[in-house]
PDB file of C-alpha atoms in Angstrom:
ATOM      1  CA  MET E   1     -19.152 -41.231 -44.887  1.00 73.00           C
ATOM      2  CA  LYS E   2     -21.634 -38.753 -46.198  1.00 81.00           C
ATOM      3  CA  ARG E   3     -21.090 -35.183 -45.533  1.00 83.00           C
ATOM      4  CA  PRO E   4     -22.882 -32.791 -43.764  1.00 79.00           C
ATOM      5  CA  SER E   5     -25.167 -30.361 -45.783  1.00 88.00           C
ATOM      6  CA  ARG E   6     -24.459 -27.116 -45.800  1.00 89.00           C
ATOM      7  CA  ARG E   7     -27.153 -25.618 -43.051  1.00 92.00           C
ATOM      8  CA  LYS E   8     -25.926 -28.409 -39.838  1.00 91.00           C
ATOM      9  CA  TYR E   9     -22.077 -27.457 -40.912  1.00 91.00           C
ATOM     10  CA  ASN E  10     -23.332 -23.852 -40.656  1.00 93.00           C
ATOM     11  CA  ASN E  11     -25.395 -24.513 -37.051  1.00 93.00           C
ATOM     12  CA  ILE E  12     -22.308 -26.430 -35.771  1.00 93.00           C
ATOM     13  CA  LEU E  13     -20.277 -23.262 -36.800  1.00 94.00           C
ATOM     14  CA  MET E  14     -22.717 -21.076 -34.773  1.00 95.00           C
ATOM     15  CA  ILE E  15     -22.613 -23.588 -31.816  1.00 96.00           C
ATOM     16  CA  ALA E  16     -18.617 -23.972 -31.867  1.00 96.00           C
ATOM     17  CA  VAL E  17     -18.264 -20.048 -31.516  1.00 95.00           C
ATOM     18  CA  LEU E  18     -21.273 -19.285 -28.905  1.00 95.00           C
ATOM     19  CA  VAL E  19     -19.056 -21.884 -27.019  1.00 95.00           C
ATOM     20  CA  PHE E  20     -15.476 -20.338 -27.466  1.00 95.00           C
ATOM     21  CA  ILE E  21     -17.450 -17.398 -25.840  1.00 94.00           C
ATOM     22  CA  GLY E  22     -18.812 -18.829 -22.979  1.00 92.00           C
ATOM     23  CA  VAL E  23     -15.471 -20.564 -22.611  1.00 93.00           C
ATOM     24  CA  LEU E  24     -13.960 -16.719 -23.145  1.00 93.00           C
ATOM     25  CA  GLN E  25     -16.058 -15.269 -20.276  1.00 92.00           C
ATOM     26  CA  ALA E  26     -16.346 -18.197 -18.132  1.00 90.00           C
ATOM     27  CA  PRO E  27     -13.636 -16.186 -15.545  1.00 89.00           C
ATOM     28  CA  GLN E  28     -15.811 -12.895 -15.290  1.00 89.00           C
ATOM     29  CA  LEU E  29     -18.784 -15.234 -14.788  1.00 84.00           C
ATOM     30  CA  ILE E  30     -16.852 -17.602 -12.481  1.00 85.00           C
ATOM     31  CA  LYS E  31     -15.992 -14.077 -10.404  1.00 82.00           C
ATOM     32  CA  THR E  32     -19.266 -12.381 -10.738  1.00 81.00           C
ATOM     33  CA  TYR E  33     -21.384 -14.604  -9.613  1.00 82.00           C
ATOM     34  CA  LEU E  34     -19.627 -17.893  -7.492  1.00 81.00           C
ATOM     35  CA  LEU E  35     -16.666 -15.950  -5.457  1.00 77.00           C
ATOM     36  CA  GLU E  36     -17.641 -13.943  -2.513  1.00 74.00           C
ATOM     37  CA  PRO E  37     -16.467 -10.182  -2.918  1.00 67.00           C
ATOM     38  CA  GLU E  38     -13.157  -9.299  -1.527  1.00 66.00           C
ATOM     39  CA  GLN E  39     -13.432  -6.961   1.290  1.00 64.00           C
ATOM     40  CA  ALA E  40     -13.436  -3.160  -0.366  1.00 62.00           C
ATOM     41  CA  VAL E  41     -10.402  -1.089   1.058  1.00 59.00           C
ATOM     42  CA  THR E  42     -12.272   2.882   1.265  1.00 58.00           C
ATOM     43  CA  VAL E  43      -9.758   5.345   1.698  1.00 52.00           C
ATOM     44  CA  ASN E  44     -10.981   8.719   2.762  1.00 52.00           C
ATOM     45  CA  ALA E  45      -9.696  12.064   0.969  1.00 59.00           C
ATOM     46  CA  ASP E  46      -7.709  13.809   4.100  1.00 77.00           C
ATOM     47  CA  VAL E  47      -4.244  13.666   3.776  1.00 82.00           C
ATOM     48  CA  GLN E  48      -3.005  13.560   6.897  1.00 83.00           C
ATOM     49  CA  PRO E  49       1.086  14.739   8.220  1.00 85.00           C
ATOM     50  CA  LEU E  50       2.910  11.471   9.757  1.00 87.00           C
ATOM     51  CA  PHE E  51       4.328  13.933  12.193  1.00 86.00           C
ATOM     52  CA  GLU E  52       3.402  17.215  14.158  1.00 84.00           C
ATOM     53  CA  ARG E  53       6.287  19.707  12.361  1.00 80.00           C
ATOM     54  CA  ILE E  54       6.615  21.582  15.742  1.00 84.00           C
ATOM     55  CA  ASN E  55      10.212  20.525  16.850  1.00 85.00           C
ATOM     56  CA  PRO E  56      12.724  19.285  14.149  1.00 88.00           C
ATOM     57  CA  ILE E  57      13.611  15.926  13.752  1.00 90.00           C
ATOM     58  CA  LYS E  58      17.102  15.433  15.506  1.00 90.00           C
ATOM     59  CA  LYS E  59      17.610  11.406  15.342  1.00 91.00           C
ATOM     60  CA  MET E  60      16.008   8.590  13.441  1.00 91.00           C
ATOM     61  CA  HIS E  61      16.573   4.510  14.788  1.00 90.00           C
ATOM     62  CA  PHE E  62      15.729   2.237  12.268  1.00 88.00           C
ATOM     63  CA  ALA E  63      16.789  -1.925  12.485  1.00 86.00           C
ATOM     64  CA  ASP E  64      19.733  -2.075  10.684  1.00 87.00           C
ATOM     65  CA  TYR E  65      21.155   1.827  11.187  1.00 87.00           C
ATOM     66  CA  ASP E  66      20.950   5.343  12.651  1.00 89.00           C
ATOM     67  CA  VAL E  67      20.494   8.452  11.217  1.00 91.00           C
ATOM     68  CA  ALA E  68      21.000  12.008  12.493  1.00 88.00           C
ATOM     69  CA  SER E  69      20.065  15.467  11.601  1.00 82.00           C
ATOM     70  CA  ASN E  70      23.874  17.121  12.089  1.00 80.00           C
ATOM     71  CA  THR E  71      25.645  14.948  10.597  1.00 84.00           C
ATOM     72  CA  SER E  72      25.972  15.490   6.478  1.00 86.00           C
ATOM     73  CA  ASP E  73      24.089  17.249   4.528  1.00 87.00           C
ATOM     74  CA  GLN E  74      22.801  13.293   2.854  1.00 88.00           C
ATOM     75  CA  ASP E  75      21.751  12.590   6.128  1.00 87.00           C
ATOM     76  CA  THR E  76      19.939  16.092   6.493  1.00 88.00           C
ATOM     77  CA  GLN E  77      17.794  15.750   3.425  1.00 89.00           C
ATOM     78  CA  PHE E  78      16.978  12.352   4.710  1.00 89.00           C
ATOM     79  CA  ILE E  79      15.491  13.254   7.302  1.00 89.00           C
ATOM     80  CA  GLU E  80      13.610  15.990   5.661  1.00 90.00           C
ATOM     81  CA  ARG E  81      11.780  13.812   3.926  1.00 89.00           C
ATOM     82  CA  TRP E  82      10.588  11.801   6.510  1.00 89.00           C
ATOM     83  CA  PHE E  83       9.684  15.138   7.954  1.00 90.00           C
ATOM     84  CA  THR E  84       7.607  15.923   5.052  1.00 89.00           C
ATOM     85  CA  LEU E  85       5.653  12.646   5.077  1.00 89.00           C
ATOM     86  CA  GLU E  86       1.718  12.976   3.937  1.00 89.00           C
ATOM     87  CA  GLY E  87      -0.646  10.222   3.710  1.00 90.00           C
ATOM     88  CA  THR E  88      -4.427   9.323   3.122  1.00 89.00           C
ATOM     89  CA  LEU E  89      -5.941   8.703   5.692  1.00 89.00           C
ATOM     90  CA  LEU E  90      -7.265   5.216   6.149  1.00 89.00           C
ATOM     91  CA  THR E  91     -10.866   4.291   8.415  1.00 88.00           C
ATOM     92  CA  ASP E  92     -10.930   1.262  10.991  1.00 88.00           C
ATOM     93  CA  GLU E  93     -11.845  -0.725   8.378  1.00 89.00           C
ATOM     94  CA  SER E  94     -10.022  -0.814   5.821  1.00 88.00           C
ATOM     95  CA  VAL E  95      -6.361  -1.170   8.462  1.00 88.00           C
ATOM     96  CA  LYS E  96      -8.407  -4.264   9.521  1.00 89.00           C
ATOM     97  CA  VAL E  97      -8.566  -5.764   6.216  1.00 88.00           C
ATOM     98  CA  LEU E  98      -5.246  -4.834   5.441  1.00 88.00           C
ATOM     99  CA  LYS E  99      -3.437  -5.782   8.937  1.00 86.00           C
ATOM    100  CA  THR E 100      -4.385  -9.752   7.225  1.00 86.00           C
ATOM    101  CA  LYS E 101      -3.121  -9.424   3.889  1.00 86.00           C
ATOM    102  CA  LEU E 102       0.530  -7.739   4.970  1.00 88.00           C
ATOM    103  CA  PRO E 103       3.906  -8.704   6.609  1.00 89.00           C
ATOM    104  CA  ALA E 104       4.967  -8.033   9.746  1.00 89.00           C
ATOM    105  CA  PRO E 105       5.497  -4.518  10.279  1.00 89.00           C
ATOM    106  CA  SER E 106       8.447  -2.629  11.304  1.00 89.00           C
ATOM    107  CA  SER E 107       8.991   0.061  13.304  1.00 89.00           C
ATOM    108  CA  VAL E 108      11.120   3.274  13.312  1.00 91.00           C
ATOM    109  CA  GLU E 109      12.148   5.991  16.675  1.00 92.00           C
ATOM    110  CA  VAL E 110      12.133   9.184  16.101  1.00 92.00           C
ATOM    111  CA  TRP E 111      14.004  11.917  18.618  1.00 90.00           C
ATOM    112  CA  PHE E 112      12.624  14.939  18.495  1.00 90.00           C
ATOM    113  CA  GLU E 113      14.314  17.835  19.756  1.00 89.00           C
ATOM    114  CA  ASN E 114      13.190  19.154  23.103  1.00 86.00           C
ATOM    115  CA  GLN E 115      11.571  15.874  23.663  1.00 86.00           C
ATOM    116  CA  GLU E 116      12.739  13.073  25.965  1.00 87.00           C
ATOM    117  CA  GLU E 117      10.543  10.116  24.182  1.00 88.00           C
ATOM    118  CA  PRO E 118      10.861   9.336  20.802  1.00 89.00           C
ATOM    119  CA  GLN E 119       8.014   8.794  18.840  1.00 90.00           C
ATOM    120  CA  ARG E 120       7.762   5.066  17.957  1.00 90.00           C
ATOM    121  CA  ILE E 121       6.379   4.771  13.946  1.00 90.00           C
ATOM    122  CA  THR E 122       4.900   1.403  12.811  1.00 89.00           C
ATOM    123  CA  ILE E 123       5.089   0.539   9.486  1.00 90.00           C
ATOM    124  CA  TYR E 124       3.335  -2.423   7.303  1.00 90.00           C
ATOM    125  CA  GLN E 125       4.752  -2.650   3.677  1.00 89.00           C
ATOM    126  CA  ALA E 126       1.912  -3.412   1.244  1.00 85.00           C
ATOM    127  CA  PRO E 127       2.462  -3.555  -2.440  1.00 84.00           C
ATOM    128  CA  ASN E 128       2.115   0.000  -4.297  1.00 86.00           C
ATOM    129  CA  PHE E 129       2.202   2.141  -0.471  1.00 89.00           C
ATOM    130  CA  TRP E 130       3.278   2.006   2.617  1.00 90.00           C
ATOM    131  CA  MET E 131       0.967   1.970   6.146  1.00 92.00           C
ATOM    132  CA  MET E 132       2.279   4.130   8.468  1.00 92.00           C
ATOM    133  CA  GLN E 133       1.340   5.594  11.814  1.00 89.00           C
ATOM    134  CA  ASN E 134       1.023   8.811  13.004  1.00 85.00           C
ATOM    135  CA  TRP E 135       1.226  11.434  15.909  1.00 80.00           C
ATOM    136  CA  GLN E 136      -2.230  11.340  16.199  1.00 83.00           C
ATOM    137  CA  GLY E 137      -2.881   7.372  16.140  1.00 86.00           C
ATOM    138  CA  GLU E 138      -3.827   7.449  13.145  1.00 89.00           C
ATOM    139  CA  TRP E 139      -2.949   5.141  10.220  1.00 91.00           C
ATOM    140  CA  ILE E 140      -2.291   6.356   6.552  1.00 91.00           C
ATOM    141  CA  ALA E 141      -1.140   4.949   3.681  1.00 91.00           C
ATOM    142  CA  VAL E 142       1.874   6.606   2.101  1.00 91.00           C
ATOM    143  CA  SER E 143       2.871   6.650  -1.637  1.00 90.00           C
ATOM    144  CA  ALA E 144       6.890   6.067  -2.165  1.00 87.00           C
ATOM    145  CA  GLU E 145       9.527   4.302  -3.105  1.00 88.00           C
ATOM    146  CA  GLU E 146      11.713   2.832  -0.478  1.00 87.00           C
ATOM    147  CA  GLU E 147      14.983   4.425  -1.567  1.00 86.00           C
ATOM    148  CA  TYR E 148      13.075   7.161  -0.576  1.00 85.00           C
ATOM    149  CA  LEU E 149      12.520   5.958   2.384  1.00 86.00           C
ATOM    150  CA  PHE E 150      15.351   3.501   3.369  1.00 85.00           C
ATOM    151  CA  ARG E 151      18.812   3.014   3.065  1.00 79.00           C
ATOM    152  CA  ASN E 152      19.581  -0.204   1.208  1.00 67.00           C
TER     153      ASN E 152
END
């Protein structure tokens, strides 16, 4: 069998390199030109508090436990963390997109001093943040570790 000439070998090598580059770029090209882009989550730069901060928190009711402000220093610090929570305001479009992708929500009842009814906070857990509804009914994104917000 006859060996390919040097020119033919160089041409084969160049074509192989181009095919290799094409294989490496294929996922990006498919993502860019063939798949529909995901709806972007737009976030406002406004930071909003979770609570109105007029009356202090007297008691919090979670699904598995209750925390009262006058029982221990640890509980008081825990309630203070919640009372000072702030988050980035989310747009309505972002909330609609996120709600379809997140697991079922949980809720927390917060009892304030000098108020008869509790404030109920709906909470969704996203991979990188918590989506919570604040006292004004706006949805905010709060970045915090689970141990910071909940007891296990």
